Amino acid sequence: MATDQVLNITTLITRPHIAIDDKSYAILSVEELSVVDNQRFALWGTELQQLLADKSKADDLERMIDDLARKVLVGVPDHVFDKLTGTHKFEVVEAFTMLLLRRKAMVAGAIAKSMGLATGEASSPDSSVSSEGTPAGGSSKPQ
């Protein structure tokens, strides 16, 4: 039995390719983003959330999702891109955004670890109170 599947979203997990109509296309890798592109995607994400919240801006939302999907999908010909529904394009943008957020979390974790924050070795720069001598219960009040 032939499948009518246009977009196979599970292929996004194996990156950096996506299958559309059973043909493989490259998808922008998070690692390929420049610092400027990272900032742009962050701003676009904020704008996208605002558009999602405002139902009166459905046309703007559709246009933005279309633009973002076009930027993320690499080398997809117009006739193939035109087959994708708004939902398909949104899924591509959402999957890319999750990969981007995962990468940012990994970078933040690596920075925290290098600063000793992940293991509690370093204290907050704003903290002037020492916790030395504080019992395990958290109170410094004599028993």
Coordinates of N, CA and C in Angstrom, one line a residue:
M1 N 0.8 -1.2 0.0 CA 0.0 0.0 0.0 C 0.9 1.2 0.0
A2 N 0.7 2.2 -0.9 CA 1.5 3.4 -1.0 C 1.1 4.4 0.1
T3 N 2.1 5.1 0.6 CA 1.8 6.0 1.7 C 1.6 7.4 1.1
D4 N 0.7 8.2 1.8 CA 0.5 9.6 1.3 C 1.3 10.5 2.2
Q5 N 2.3 10.0 2.9 CA 3.1 10.8 3.8 C 3.9 11.8 3.1
V6 N 3.8 13.0 3.4 CA 4.6 14.1 2.8 C 5.9 14.3 3.6
L7 N 5.7 14.4 4.9 CA 6.8 14.8 5.8 C 7.0 13.7 6.8
N8 N 8.2 13.2 6.9 CA 8.6 12.2 7.9 C 9.4 13.0 9.0
I9 N 8.7 13.5 10.0 CA 9.4 14.3 11.1 C 10.4 13.6 11.9
T10 N 10.3 12.3 12.0 CA 11.3 11.5 12.8 C 12.7 11.6 12.2
T11 N 12.8 11.9 11.0 CA 14.1 12.0 10.4 C 14.9 13.2 10.9
L12 N 14.2 14.2 11.6 CA 14.9 15.3 12.1 C 15.8 14.9 13.3
I13 N 15.4 13.8 14.0 CA 16.2 13.4 15.1 C 17.6 12.9 14.7
T14 N 17.7 12.3 13.5 CA 18.9 11.7 13.0 C 19.8 12.8 12.3
R15 N 19.3 14.0 12.1 CA 20.0 15.1 11.5 C 21.2 14.7 10.8
P16 N 21.7 15.4 9.9 CA 21.2 16.7 9.4 C 20.4 16.6 8.2
H17 N 19.5 15.6 8.1 CA 18.7 15.4 6.9 C 17.2 15.2 7.3
I18 N 16.3 15.5 6.4 CA 14.9 15.3 6.6 C 14.3 14.7 5.4
A19 N 13.4 13.8 5.5 CA 12.8 13.1 4.4 C 11.5 13.8 4.1
I20 N 11.4 14.3 2.8 CA 10.1 14.8 2.3 C 9.8 14.0 1.1
D21 N 8.6 13.4 1.1 CA 8.2 12.5 0.0 C 9.3 11.5 -0.3
D22 N 9.8 10.9 0.8 CA 10.8 9.9 0.8 C 12.1 10.3 0.1
K23 N 12.4 11.6 0.0 CA 13.6 12.0 -0.6 C 14.3 12.8 0.5
S24 N 15.6 12.6 0.7 CA 16.4 13.2 1.8 C 16.9 14.6 1.4
Y25 N 16.6 15.6 2.3 CA 17.1 17.0 2.1 C 17.9 17.4 3.4
A26 N 18.8 18.2 3.2 CA 19.6 18.7 4.4 C 18.8 19.7 5.1
I27 N 19.0 19.7 6.4 CA 18.3 20.7 7.3 C 19.4 21.4 8.0
L28 N 19.3 22.7 8.2 CA 20.3 23.5 8.9 C 20.7 22.9 10.2
S29 N 21.9 22.8 10.4 CA 22.4 22.2 11.7 C 22.6 23.4 12.7
V30 N 22.3 23.2 13.9 CA 22.4 24.2 15.0 C 23.9 24.6 15.0
E31 N 24.8 23.7 14.8 CA 26.2 24.1 14.9 C 26.7 25.0 13.8
E32 N 25.8 25.1 12.7 CA 26.2 26.0 11.6 C 25.8 27.4 11.8
L33 N 25.1 27.7 12.9 CA 24.6 29.0 13.1 C 25.8 29.9 13.7
S34 N 25.8 31.1 13.1 CA 26.8 32.1 13.6 C 26.2 32.7 14.9
V35 N 27.0 33.5 15.6 CA 26.5 34.2 16.8 C 25.3 35.1 16.4
V36 N 25.4 35.7 15.2 CA 24.3 36.6 14.8 C 23.1 35.8 14.5
D37 N 23.2 34.6 13.8 CA 22.1 33.8 13.6 C 21.4 33.3 14.8
N38 N 22.3 32.9 15.8 CA 21.7 32.5 17.1 C 20.9 33.6 17.7
Q39 N 21.3 34.8 17.7 CA 20.6 36.0 18.2 C 19.3 36.2 17.4
R40 N 19.4 36.0 16.1 CA 18.2 36.2 15.2 C 17.1 35.2 15.6
F41 N 17.6 33.9 15.7 CA 16.6 32.8 16.0 C 16.0 33.1 17.4
A42 N 16.7 33.6 18.4 CA 16.2 33.9 19.7 C 15.1 35.0 19.6
L43 N 15.4 36.0 18.8 CA 14.4 37.1 18.6 C 13.2 36.6 17.8
W44 N 13.4 35.8 16.8 CA 12.3 35.2 16.0 C 11.4 34.3 16.9
G45 N 12.1 33.6 17.8 CA 11.3 32.7 18.8 C 10.4 33.5 19.6
T46 N 10.9 34.7 20.1 CA 10.1 35.5 21.0 C 8.9 36.1 20.1
E47 N 9.2 36.5 18.9 CA 8.1 37.0 18.0 C 7.1 36.0 17.7
L48 N 7.6 34.7 17.5 CA 6.7 33.6 17.2 C 5.8 33.3 18.3
Q49 N 6.3 33.4 19.6 CA 5.4 33.2 20.7 C 4.4 34.3 20.8
Q50 N 4.7 35.5 20.5 CA 3.7 36.6 20.6 C 2.6 36.4 19.5
L51 N 3.1 35.9 18.3 CA 2.1 35.7 17.3 C 1.2 34.5 17.6
L52 N 1.7 33.5 18.2 CA 0.9 32.4 18.6 C -0.1 32.7 19.6
A53 N 0.2 33.7 20.5 CA -0.8 34.2 21.5 C -1.8 35.1 21.0
D54 N -1.6 35.7 19.8 CA -2.5 36.7 19.3 C -3.2 36.1 18.0
K55 N -4.4 35.6 18.2 CA -5.1 34.9 17.1 C -5.5 35.8 16.0
S56 N -5.5 37.1 16.2 CA -5.8 38.1 15.1 C -4.7 38.2 14.1
K57 N -3.5 37.7 14.4 CA -2.4 37.8 13.6 C -2.0 36.5 12.9
A58 N -3.0 35.8 12.5 CA -2.8 34.4 11.9 C -2.0 34.5 10.6
D59 N -2.3 35.6 9.8 CA -1.5 35.7 8.5 C 0.0 36.0 8.8
D60 N 0.3 36.9 9.8 CA 1.6 37.1 10.2 C 2.3 35.9 10.7
L61 N 1.6 35.1 11.5 CA 2.1 33.8 12.0 C 2.5 32.9 10.9
E62 N 1.5 32.7 9.9 CA 1.8 31.8 8.8 C 3.0 32.3 8.0
R63 N 3.1 33.5 7.8 CA 4.2 34.1 7.0 C 5.6 33.8 7.7
M64 N 5.6 34.0 9.1 CA 6.8 33.8 9.8 C 7.2 32.4 9.9
I65 N 6.2 31.5 10.1 CA 6.5 30.0 10.0 C 7.1 29.6 8.7
D66 N 6.5 30.2 7.6 CA 6.9 29.9 6.3 C 8.4 30.3 6.1
D67 N 8.7 31.6 6.5 CA 10.0 32.1 6.4 C 11.1 31.3 7.2
L68 N 10.7 31.0 8.5 CA 11.6 30.2 9.3 C 11.9 28.8 8.7
A69 N 10.8 28.1 8.3 CA 11.0 26.8 7.7 C 11.9 26.9 6.5
R70 N 11.7 27.9 5.7 CA 12.5 28.1 4.5 C 14.0 28.3 4.9
K71 N 14.3 29.0 6.0 CA 15.7 29.2 6.4 C 16.3 27.9 7.0
V72 N 15.5 27.1 7.6 CA 16.0 25.9 8.2 C 16.2 24.8 7.2
L73 N 15.3 24.6 6.3 CA 15.4 23.6 5.3 C 16.4 24.0 4.2
V74 N 17.3 23.2 3.9 CA 18.4 23.6 3.0 C 18.2 22.8 1.7
G75 N 18.2 23.5 0.6 CA 18.2 22.9 -0.7 C 16.9 22.3 -1.1
V76 N 15.8 22.6 -0.4 CA 14.5 22.0 -0.8 C 13.9 22.9 -1.9
P77 N 13.7 22.2 -3.1 CA 13.1 23.0 -4.2 C 11.7 23.6 -3.9
D78 N 11.4 24.7 -4.6 CA 10.1 25.3 -4.3 C 8.9 24.4 -4.5
H79 N 9.0 23.5 -5.5 CA 7.8 22.6 -5.8 C 7.7 21.6 -4.6
V80 N 8.7 21.2 -4.0 CA 8.7 20.3 -2.8 C 8.2 21.1 -1.6
F81 N 8.8 22.3 -1.4 CA 8.5 23.1 -0.2 C 7.0 23.4 -0.2
D82 N 6.5 23.7 -1.4 CA 5.1 24.1 -1.6 C 4.1 22.9 -1.2
K83 N 4.6 21.7 -1.2 CA 3.8 20.6 -0.7 C 3.6 20.5 0.8
L84 N 4.5 21.2 1.5 CA 4.4 21.1 3.0 C 3.2 22.0 3.4
T85 N 2.4 21.5 4.4 CA 1.4 22.3 4.9 C 1.9 23.2 6.0
G86 N 1.1 24.1 6.5 CA 1.5 25.0 7.6 C 1.9 24.2 8.8
T87 N 1.2 23.1 9.1 CA 1.6 22.2 10.2 C 2.9 21.5 10.0
H88 N 3.2 21.1 8.8 CA 4.5 20.5 8.5 C 5.6 21.5 8.8
K89 N 5.4 22.7 8.3 CA 6.4 23.8 8.4 C 6.6 24.1 9.9
F90 N 5.5 24.2 10.6 CA 5.6 24.5 12.1 C 6.4 23.4 12.8
E91 N 6.1 22.1 12.4 CA 6.8 21.0 13.0 C 8.3 21.1 12.8
V92 N 8.7 21.5 11.6 CA 10.1 21.6 11.2 C 10.7 22.8 12.1
V93 N 10.0 23.9 12.2 CA 10.5 25.0 13.0 C 10.6 24.6 14.5
E94 N 9.6 23.9 15.0 CA 9.6 23.5 16.4 C 10.7 22.5 16.7
A95 N 10.9 21.6 15.8 CA 12.0 20.6 16.0 C 13.3 21.3 16.0
F96 N 13.6 22.2 15.1 CA 14.8 22.9 15.0 C 15.0 23.8 16.3
T97 N 13.9 24.4 16.7 CA 14.0 25.2 17.9 C 14.4 24.4 19.1
M98 N 13.8 23.2 19.2 CA 14.1 22.3 20.4 C 15.6 21.9 20.3
L99 N 16.1 21.6 19.1 CA 17.5 21.3 19.0 C 18.4 22.5 19.4
L100 N 18.0 23.7 19.0 CA 18.7 24.9 19.3 C 18.7 25.1 20.9
L101 N 17.5 24.9 21.5 CA 17.4 25.1 22.9 C 18.3 24.0 23.7
R102 N 18.3 22.8 23.1 CA 19.1 21.7 23.7 C 20.6 22.1 23.7
R103 N 21.0 22.6 22.5 CA 22.4 23.1 22.4 C 22.7 24.2 23.3
K104 N 21.8 25.2 23.5 CA 22.1 26.3 24.4 C 22.2 25.8 25.8
A105 N 21.3 24.8 26.2 CA 21.4 24.2 27.5 C 22.7 23.5 27.8
M106 N 23.2 22.8 26.7 CA 24.5 22.1 26.9 C 25.6 23.1 27.0
V107 N 25.6 24.2 26.3 CA 26.6 25.2 26.4 C 26.6 25.8 27.8
A108 N 25.3 26.1 28.3 CA 25.2 26.7 29.6 C 25.7 25.8 30.7
G109 N 25.4 24.5 30.5 CA 25.9 23.5 31.5 C 27.4 23.4 31.5
A110 N 28.0 23.4 30.3 CA 29.4 23.4 30.2 C 30.1 24.6 30.9
I111 N 29.5 25.8 30.7 CA 30.0 27.0 31.3 C 29.9 26.9 32.8
A112 N 28.7 26.4 33.3 CA 28.5 26.3 34.7 C 29.5 25.3 35.3
K113 N 29.7 24.2 34.6 CA 30.6 23.2 35.1 C 32.1 23.8 35.2
S114 N 32.4 24.5 34.2 CA 33.8 25.1 34.2 C 34.0 26.2 35.3
M115 N 32.9 26.8 35.7 CA 32.9 27.8 36.8 C 32.7 27.1 38.1
G116 N 32.5 25.8 38.2 CA 32.3 25.1 39.4 C 30.9 25.3 40.0
L117 N 30.0 25.9 39.2 CA 28.6 26.1 39.7 C 27.8 24.8 39.7
A118 N 28.1 23.9 38.8 CA 27.4 22.6 38.7 C 27.6 21.7 39.9
T119 N 28.8 21.9 40.5 CA 29.1 21.0 41.7 C 29.1 21.8 43.0
G120 N 28.7 23.0 42.9 CA 28.6 23.8 44.1 C 30.0 24.3 44.7
E121 N 31.0 24.2 43.9 CA 32.3 24.6 44.3 C 32.5 26.2 44.4
A122 N 31.8 26.9 43.5 CA 31.9 28.3 43.6 C 30.6 28.9 44.2
S123 N 30.8 30.1 44.8 CA 29.6 30.7 45.3 C 29.1 31.8 44.3
S124 N 27.9 32.3 44.5 CA 27.4 33.3 43.7 C 28.2 34.6 43.9
P125 N 28.5 35.4 42.8 CA 29.2 36.6 43.0 C 28.5 37.6 43.9
D126 N 27.1 37.5 43.9 CA 26.4 38.5 44.7 C 26.2 38.1 46.2
S127 N 26.7 36.9 46.5 CA 26.5 36.3 47.9 C 27.7 36.8 48.7
S128 N 27.3 37.4 49.9 CA 28.4 37.8 50.8 C 28.3 37.0 52.1
V129 N 27.3 36.2 52.2 CA 27.0 35.4 53.4 C 27.7 34.1 53.3
S130 N 28.4 33.7 54.3 CA 29.1 32.4 54.3 C 28.1 31.4 54.9
S131 N 28.1 30.2 54.3 CA 27.3 29.1 54.8 C 28.1 28.2 55.6
E132 N 29.4 28.5 55.8 CA 30.3 27.6 56.6 C 29.8 27.6 58.1
G133 N 29.7 26.4 58.6 CA 29.3 26.3 60.0 C 27.8 26.2 60.1
T134 N 27.1 26.3 59.0 CA 25.6 26.1 59.1 C 25.3 24.6 59.1
P135 N 24.5 24.2 60.1 CA 24.1 22.7 60.1 C 23.4 22.3 58.9
A136 N 23.3 21.0 58.6 CA 22.6 20.5 57.5 C 21.2 20.9 57.3
G137 N 20.5 21.3 58.4 CA 19.1 21.7 58.3 C 18.9 23.0 57.7
G138 N 20.0 23.8 57.5 CA 19.9 25.1 56.9 C 19.8 26.2 57.9
S139 N 19.7 26.0 59.1 CA 19.5 27.1 60.1 C 20.8 27.3 60.9
S140 N 21.2 28.5 61.1 CA 22.4 28.8 61.9 C 22.1 29.1 63.3
K141 N 20.8 28.9 63.7 CA 20.3 29.2 65.1 C 20.8 28.1 66.0
P142 N 21.4 28.4 67.1 CA 21.9 27.4 68.0 C 20.8 26.5 68.5
Q143 N 21.1 25.2 68.6 CA 20.1 24.2 69.0 C 19.9 24.2 70.5

